[in-house]
Amino acid sequence: MEKIQTDCALCINCCGLDCYVEDGKLVKVEGTPEHWLNKGALCAKAKFLVEGTYSPNRLKYPMKKVNGKFERVSWDQALDEIAAKLKELKEKYGAHTLATWTGSVGVEHFEMAAFNQRFAKAYGSPNFFNPEGICFRTRILARQITFGRYPVEQPRNAKLIILWGHNPDASYFVIANDIRERVRKNELELIVIDVRKIPLAKEGIYLQPRPGTDAAIALAMMNVIINEGLYDKEFVDNWCTGFDKLTEHVKKLTPEWAEEVSGVPAPEIKRIARMFANVKEASILEGVGHLNQYQNGLQNERCFNILMAITGKIDRPGGWVTCPQIRLADLRVPIEEKNLGYDEYPVFHQFNKRTPPYGSASMMTEAMITGKPYPIKAFFSSGSNPALTFPDTGRFLDGLKQLELFVSIDPYMTETSELADYALPACTFLEETGIGGFPYAISHCVPYIILRKKVIEPLYESRPIWSIWSELGRRLGYGDLFPWKTDEEVAEHMFSTSGVTYQQLVDHPEGLYFGEIEYELFKRVGFATASGKVELYSAEMERLGAPGLPSHVEPEQSYRANPEIAKKYPETLLTGARHQEFIGAQMKDVSGLMALLPEPHAMIHPVTAKKYDIIEGELMGVETPRGMIKIKANVTEDIRPGAVSIPHGWAAANVNILLDSRVRDKVSGYITMRGNACRLVKLDPSR
Ligand code: SF4
């Protein structure tokens, strides 16, 4: 039995894997004991990688829909026909009629996003989209606005952590284990701020805000820290601008005001503000996307930036630290035409002339449906299942109906592939060589890289996604932009600009450290903002039409902002809760995982349940102005009364049906996925 060391691309953690292969077949997967991150441990998902890889739901061959049914076709036929259709559509509607969507933002699977984007731009379309257009990017953007760069959390060196809307037991199990262990050894203080009482909440101080009021708490913390002189005077005086404006801004935003807004007692806000200010090695640690997806998402992030800055925790151990990042080859093709959302969301698309490589995803379905600003008639989804995971499913499906070409590229026959004109089989990450561990510097503050090695040959007729885009590119006459023939050639090219060679990574299958963290980096290079300092107040944001200082903004469907809607829909919907067993819509075909978590539940508090006469395990309706789903109730004290938390990615209870893609963060354009109005419906069991 051969052992191949690689890394796991199922999620952003990229844990080390030892894969065992016999007669060309994957037979066992274990965590790599010597891997610095997971040290031999695996989450539930990776333990079932063998079953997932050989799932009967694998898409085996290229499929074409004929008279509503899929028929097997050859790769040549599928690619020739798709290329011909793309040529036709370009002539008819212009190149921008193509939109490509990828499930990876380019960290856990770098090539998937890079080639997707390269193809769209080679075709001449600006319309490349990925989940960063609805998730996470505002976190990066806010830090670029404030610091001019992207300092990241360094929890392993922290002596105090605020888990703010973050449940690492579900999404970062290694960090959760580390936090639990160190809290119990009295090496770490923990504060949890979350509408849901997550498992780690019992290890520290727990605050349970009303959904969508996190900025109010953060602003009140600033009020306390400034009023009581607890800020880092030396850092603020020398390295921050806008402190006077901030002081004035938060003067009236007292803990008592925040208590009224958030429901969190003022003495608790004062207490955590003092604790946080008094520990230098402290980090605010947020969930992936969680607080970005409230209506005040971008400004929530700005609040956290400011809290970290005025207490002197930037570029300091245990705080937010600038980690060296590897510079992989840039596969982007320059294009003049602007992203969708460029004019509507200028902060997101134009801040400091840094245009993100993708458009505002909230605009994508609108262009499909309305044809404005131009019709999107060709849509490619790769490595993703947006029919289930894109917010506002109804509108997304309405958009698909307007298409003249819809192609899904995925290892599995997903709900999205089922709807496509062509379903093309991609191989899984275990069947190709590529860039591994690229996100370590971003998500774990460790400058480390590893080669993701092919473990088995591609199953059936599946191909690496990069090669599918390349084949299509050649057929459309862009062969010079897609010269690579093998995984190894692609990887070699990607690493060619990085300072680490492909061969070095082959020689070091365990991976390599490529840099060292420089604490207090700002003393040598300052901050890459217009002022060269931390910009607590941002004049550039104001120039682009958004407030230069963050405020609390009520979710537009809350009872405070919209009492009318609250009469009919008095509860508050939170979507996107995670479980360790699954990631998004993936792996629901794995029986071992389904045995662990057979169905989704909506978390509701006993007070909420009583109001609707609903008991534990009862099938109930959850309704919003957009529609209703049926889901079983999990009645628990571990959630705030009035809040309804539903995981996403379940076909039988697709929570994205309940969202409205026109309810957005006014600054970033993100679709609001948390804090919307809903109600419960007692179902008639006889029907
Ligand atoms: S946490 Fe993510 S990267 Fe680590 S083993 Fe689980 S799925 Fe793979």
Coordinates of N, CA, C and O in Angstrom, one line a residue, residues 79-163:
L79 N -17.5 19.9 -25.9 CA -16.7 21.1 -26.0 C -16.9 21.8 -27.3 O -16.9 23.1 -27.3
D80 N -17.0 21.1 -28.4 CA -17.2 21.7 -29.7 C -18.5 22.5 -29.7 O -18.6 23.6 -30.2
E81 N -19.6 21.8 -29.2 CA -20.9 22.5 -29.2 C -20.9 23.7 -28.3 O -21.5 24.7 -28.6
I82 N -20.3 23.5 -27.1 CA -20.3 24.7 -26.2 C -19.6 25.9 -26.8 O -20.0 27.0 -26.7
A83 N -18.4 25.6 -27.4 CA -17.6 26.6 -28.0 C -18.4 27.3 -29.1 O -18.4 28.5 -29.2
A84 N -19.1 26.5 -29.9 CA -19.8 27.1 -31.1 C -21.0 28.0 -30.5 O -21.2 29.1 -31.0
K85 N -21.6 27.6 -29.5 CA -22.7 28.4 -28.9 C -22.1 29.7 -28.3 O -22.7 30.7 -28.4
L86 N -21.0 29.5 -27.6 CA -20.4 30.8 -27.1 C -20.0 31.8 -28.2 O -20.2 33.0 -28.0
K87 N -19.6 31.3 -29.3 CA -19.3 32.2 -30.4 C -20.5 32.9 -30.9 O -20.6 34.1 -31.1
E88 N -21.6 32.1 -31.0 CA -22.9 32.6 -31.5 C -23.4 33.7 -30.5 O -23.8 34.8 -30.9
L89 N -23.3 33.4 -29.2 CA -23.9 34.3 -28.2 C -23.0 35.6 -28.1 O -23.6 36.7 -27.9
K90 N -21.7 35.5 -28.3 CA -20.9 36.7 -28.3 C -21.3 37.6 -29.4 O -21.3 38.8 -29.3
E91 N -21.5 37.0 -30.6 CA -21.9 37.9 -31.7 C -23.3 38.5 -31.5 O -23.5 39.7 -31.8
K92 N -24.2 37.8 -30.9 CA -25.5 38.3 -30.7 C -25.6 39.3 -29.6 O -26.3 40.3 -29.7
Y93 N -25.0 39.1 -28.5 CA -25.2 40.0 -27.3 C -23.9 40.7 -26.8 O -24.0 41.5 -25.9
G94 N -22.8 40.4 -27.4 CA -21.5 40.9 -26.9 C -20.9 40.0 -25.9 O -21.6 39.1 -25.3
A95 N -19.6 40.1 -25.6 CA -18.9 39.2 -24.8 C -19.4 39.2 -23.3 O -19.3 38.2 -22.6
H96 N -19.9 40.3 -22.9 CA -20.3 40.4 -21.5 C -21.6 39.5 -21.2 O -22.0 39.5 -20.1
T97 N -22.1 38.9 -22.2 CA -23.2 38.0 -22.0 C -22.8 36.7 -21.3 O -23.7 36.0 -20.8
L98 N -21.5 36.5 -21.2 CA -21.0 35.3 -20.4 C -20.8 35.6 -18.9 O -20.1 36.6 -18.6
A99 N -21.3 34.8 -18.1 CA -21.0 34.9 -16.6 C -20.4 33.6 -16.2 O -21.0 32.5 -16.5
T100 N -19.3 33.6 -15.5 CA -18.8 32.3 -14.9 C -18.8 32.5 -13.4 O -18.5 33.5 -12.8
W101 N -19.2 31.4 -12.7 CA -19.3 31.3 -11.3 C -18.5 30.1 -10.8 O -18.6 29.0 -11.3
T102 N -17.6 30.3 -9.8 CA -16.9 29.2 -9.2 C -17.1 29.1 -7.8 O -17.3 30.1 -7.1
G103 N -17.0 27.9 -7.2 CA -17.3 27.7 -5.8 C -16.1 28.0 -4.9 O -16.3 28.3 -3.8
S104 N -14.9 28.0 -5.5 CA -13.8 28.3 -4.7 C -13.4 29.8 -4.9 O -13.4 30.2 -6.1
V105 N -13.0 30.5 -3.9 CA -12.6 31.8 -4.0 C -11.1 31.9 -4.5 O -10.6 32.9 -4.6
G106 N -10.5 30.7 -4.6 CA -9.2 30.7 -5.1 C -8.2 30.5 -4.0 O -7.0 30.8 -4.1
V107 N -8.6 30.0 -2.9 CA -7.7 29.7 -1.8 C -7.6 28.2 -1.6 O -6.5 27.7 -1.8
E108 N -8.7 27.6 -1.2 CA -8.5 26.1 -1.0 C -8.4 25.4 -2.4 O -7.8 24.3 -2.4
H109 N -8.8 26.0 -3.5 CA -8.6 25.4 -4.8 C -8.2 26.6 -5.7 O -9.1 27.1 -6.4
F110 N -6.9 26.9 -5.8 CA -6.5 28.1 -6.5 C -6.8 28.0 -8.0 O -7.3 28.9 -8.6
E111 N -6.5 26.8 -8.6 CA -6.6 26.7 -10.0 C -8.0 26.9 -10.5 O -8.3 27.4 -11.6
M112 N -9.0 26.4 -9.7 CA -10.4 26.4 -10.1 C -10.8 27.9 -10.4 O -11.4 28.2 -11.4
A113 N -10.5 28.8 -9.4 CA -10.9 30.2 -9.6 C -10.0 30.8 -10.7 O -10.5 31.6 -11.5
A114 N -8.7 30.5 -10.7 CA -7.8 31.2 -11.6 C -8.1 31.0 -13.1 O -8.2 31.9 -13.9
F115 N -8.4 29.7 -13.4 CA -8.8 29.4 -14.8 C -10.2 29.8 -15.2 O -10.4 30.2 -16.3
N116 N -11.1 29.7 -14.3 CA -12.4 30.2 -14.5 C -12.4 31.7 -14.9 O -12.9 32.1 -15.9
Q117 N -11.6 32.4 -14.1 CA -11.5 33.9 -14.4 C -10.8 34.1 -15.7 O -11.1 35.0 -16.5
R118 N -9.7 33.4 -15.9 CA -8.9 33.6 -17.1 C -9.7 33.4 -18.4 O -9.7 34.1 -19.3
F119 N -10.6 32.3 -18.3 CA -11.4 32.1 -19.5 C -12.4 33.2 -19.7 O -12.5 33.7 -20.8
A120 N -13.1 33.6 -18.7 CA -14.1 34.7 -18.8 C -13.5 35.9 -19.4 O -14.0 36.5 -20.4
K121 N -12.3 36.3 -18.9 CA -11.7 37.5 -19.4 C -11.1 37.3 -20.8 O -11.1 38.3 -21.6
A122 N -10.6 36.1 -21.1 CA -10.1 35.9 -22.5 C -11.2 36.0 -23.5 O -11.1 36.5 -24.6
Y123 N -12.4 35.6 -23.1 CA -13.6 35.7 -23.9 C -14.0 37.1 -24.1 O -14.7 37.5 -25.1
G124 N -13.6 38.0 -23.1 CA -13.9 39.4 -23.2 C -15.0 39.8 -22.2 O -15.4 41.0 -22.3
S125 N -15.3 38.9 -21.3 CA -16.4 39.3 -20.4 C -15.8 39.7 -19.0 O -14.9 39.0 -18.5
P126 N -16.3 40.7 -18.4 CA -15.8 41.0 -17.0 C -16.5 40.2 -16.0 O -16.2 40.2 -14.8
N127 N -17.5 39.3 -16.4 CA -18.4 38.7 -15.5 C -17.9 37.4 -14.9 O -18.4 36.3 -15.2
F128 N -16.9 37.5 -14.1 CA -16.4 36.4 -13.3 C -17.0 36.6 -11.8 O -16.8 37.7 -11.3
F129 N -17.6 35.6 -11.3 CA -18.2 35.7 -10.0 C -17.7 34.5 -9.1 O -17.5 33.4 -9.6
N130 N -17.6 34.8 -7.8 CA -17.4 33.7 -6.9 C -17.9 34.1 -5.5 O -18.4 35.2 -5.4
P131 N -17.9 33.2 -4.5 CA -18.6 33.5 -3.3 C -18.0 34.8 -2.6 O -18.7 35.3 -1.7
E132 N -16.8 35.2 -3.0 CA -16.4 36.5 -2.3 C -17.2 37.7 -2.7 O -17.1 38.7 -2.0
G133 N -18.0 37.5 -3.7 CA -19.0 38.6 -4.0 C -20.2 38.6 -3.1 O -21.0 39.5 -3.2
I134 N -20.3 37.6 -2.2 CA -21.4 37.6 -1.2 C -20.8 37.3 0.2 O -21.6 37.2 1.1
C135 N -19.5 37.1 0.3 CA -19.0 36.6 1.5 C -17.5 36.9 1.7 O -16.8 36.8 0.7
F136 N -17.1 37.3 2.8 CA -15.7 37.4 3.2 C -14.9 38.6 2.7 O -14.1 39.2 3.3
R137 N -15.2 38.9 1.4 CA -14.4 40.0 0.8 C -14.4 41.3 1.6 O -13.5 42.1 1.6
T138 N -15.6 41.6 2.2 CA -15.7 42.8 2.9 C -14.8 42.9 4.1 O -14.3 43.9 4.5
R139 N -14.4 41.7 4.6 CA -13.5 41.7 5.7 C -12.1 42.1 5.2 O -11.4 42.9 5.8
I140 N -11.7 41.6 4.0 CA -10.4 42.0 3.4 C -10.5 43.5 3.1 O -9.5 44.2 3.4
L141 N -11.6 43.9 2.4 CA -11.7 45.3 2.0 C -11.6 46.2 3.2 O -10.9 47.2 3.1
A142 N -12.3 45.9 4.2 CA -12.3 46.8 5.4 C -10.9 47.0 5.9 O -10.5 48.1 6.3
R143 N -10.2 45.9 6.0 CA -8.8 46.0 6.5 C -7.9 46.8 5.5 O -7.0 47.5 5.9
Q144 N -8.2 46.6 4.2 CA -7.4 47.4 3.3 C -7.7 48.9 3.4 O -6.9 49.8 3.3
I145 N -9.0 49.2 3.7 CA -9.4 50.6 3.9 C -8.7 51.1 5.2 O -8.2 52.2 5.2
T146 N -8.7 50.3 6.2 CA -8.2 50.8 7.5 C -6.7 50.8 7.6 O -6.0 51.7 8.1
F147 N -6.1 49.7 7.1 CA -4.6 49.5 7.3 C -3.8 49.5 6.0 O -2.6 49.5 6.0
G148 N -4.5 49.5 4.8 CA -3.8 49.5 3.6 C -3.3 48.1 3.3 O -2.6 47.9 2.3
R149 N -3.5 47.2 4.1 CA -3.1 45.8 3.9 C -4.0 44.9 4.7 O -5.0 45.3 5.3
Y150 N -3.7 43.6 4.8 CA -4.6 42.6 5.4 C -3.9 41.9 6.5 O -3.5 40.7 6.4
P151 N -3.8 42.5 7.7 CA -3.3 41.8 8.8 C -4.3 40.7 9.3 O -5.5 40.9 9.2
V152 N -3.8 39.5 9.7 CA -4.8 38.4 10.0 C -4.6 38.0 11.5 O -3.6 38.2 12.1
E153 N -5.6 37.3 11.9 CA -5.6 36.9 13.3 C -4.5 35.9 13.6 O -4.2 35.0 12.8
Q154 N -4.0 36.0 14.8 CA -3.0 35.0 15.2 C -3.4 34.4 16.5 O -2.8 34.7 17.6
P155 N -4.4 33.6 16.5 CA -5.0 33.1 17.8 C -4.1 32.3 18.6 O -4.2 32.3 19.8
R156 N -3.1 31.6 18.0 CA -2.3 30.7 18.8 C -1.4 31.5 19.8 O -1.0 30.9 20.8
N157 N -1.1 32.7 19.5 CA -0.3 33.5 20.4 C -1.2 34.5 21.3 O -0.6 35.3 22.0
A158 N -2.5 34.4 21.1 CA -3.3 35.3 21.9 C -3.5 34.9 23.3 O -3.5 33.7 23.6
K159 N -3.7 35.9 24.2 CA -4.0 35.6 25.6 C -5.5 35.9 25.9 O -6.0 35.6 26.9
L160 N -6.1 36.6 24.9 CA -7.5 36.8 25.0 C -8.1 36.8 23.6 O -7.5 37.3 22.7
I161 N -9.2 36.0 23.5 CA -9.8 36.0 22.2 C -11.3 36.3 22.3 O -12.0 35.9 23.2
I162 N -11.8 37.2 21.4 CA -13.2 37.4 21.3 C -13.7 36.6 20.1 O -13.3 36.9 18.9
L163 N -14.4 35.6 20.3 CA -15.1 34.8 19.2 C -16.4 35.6 18.9 O -17.3 35.5 19.6

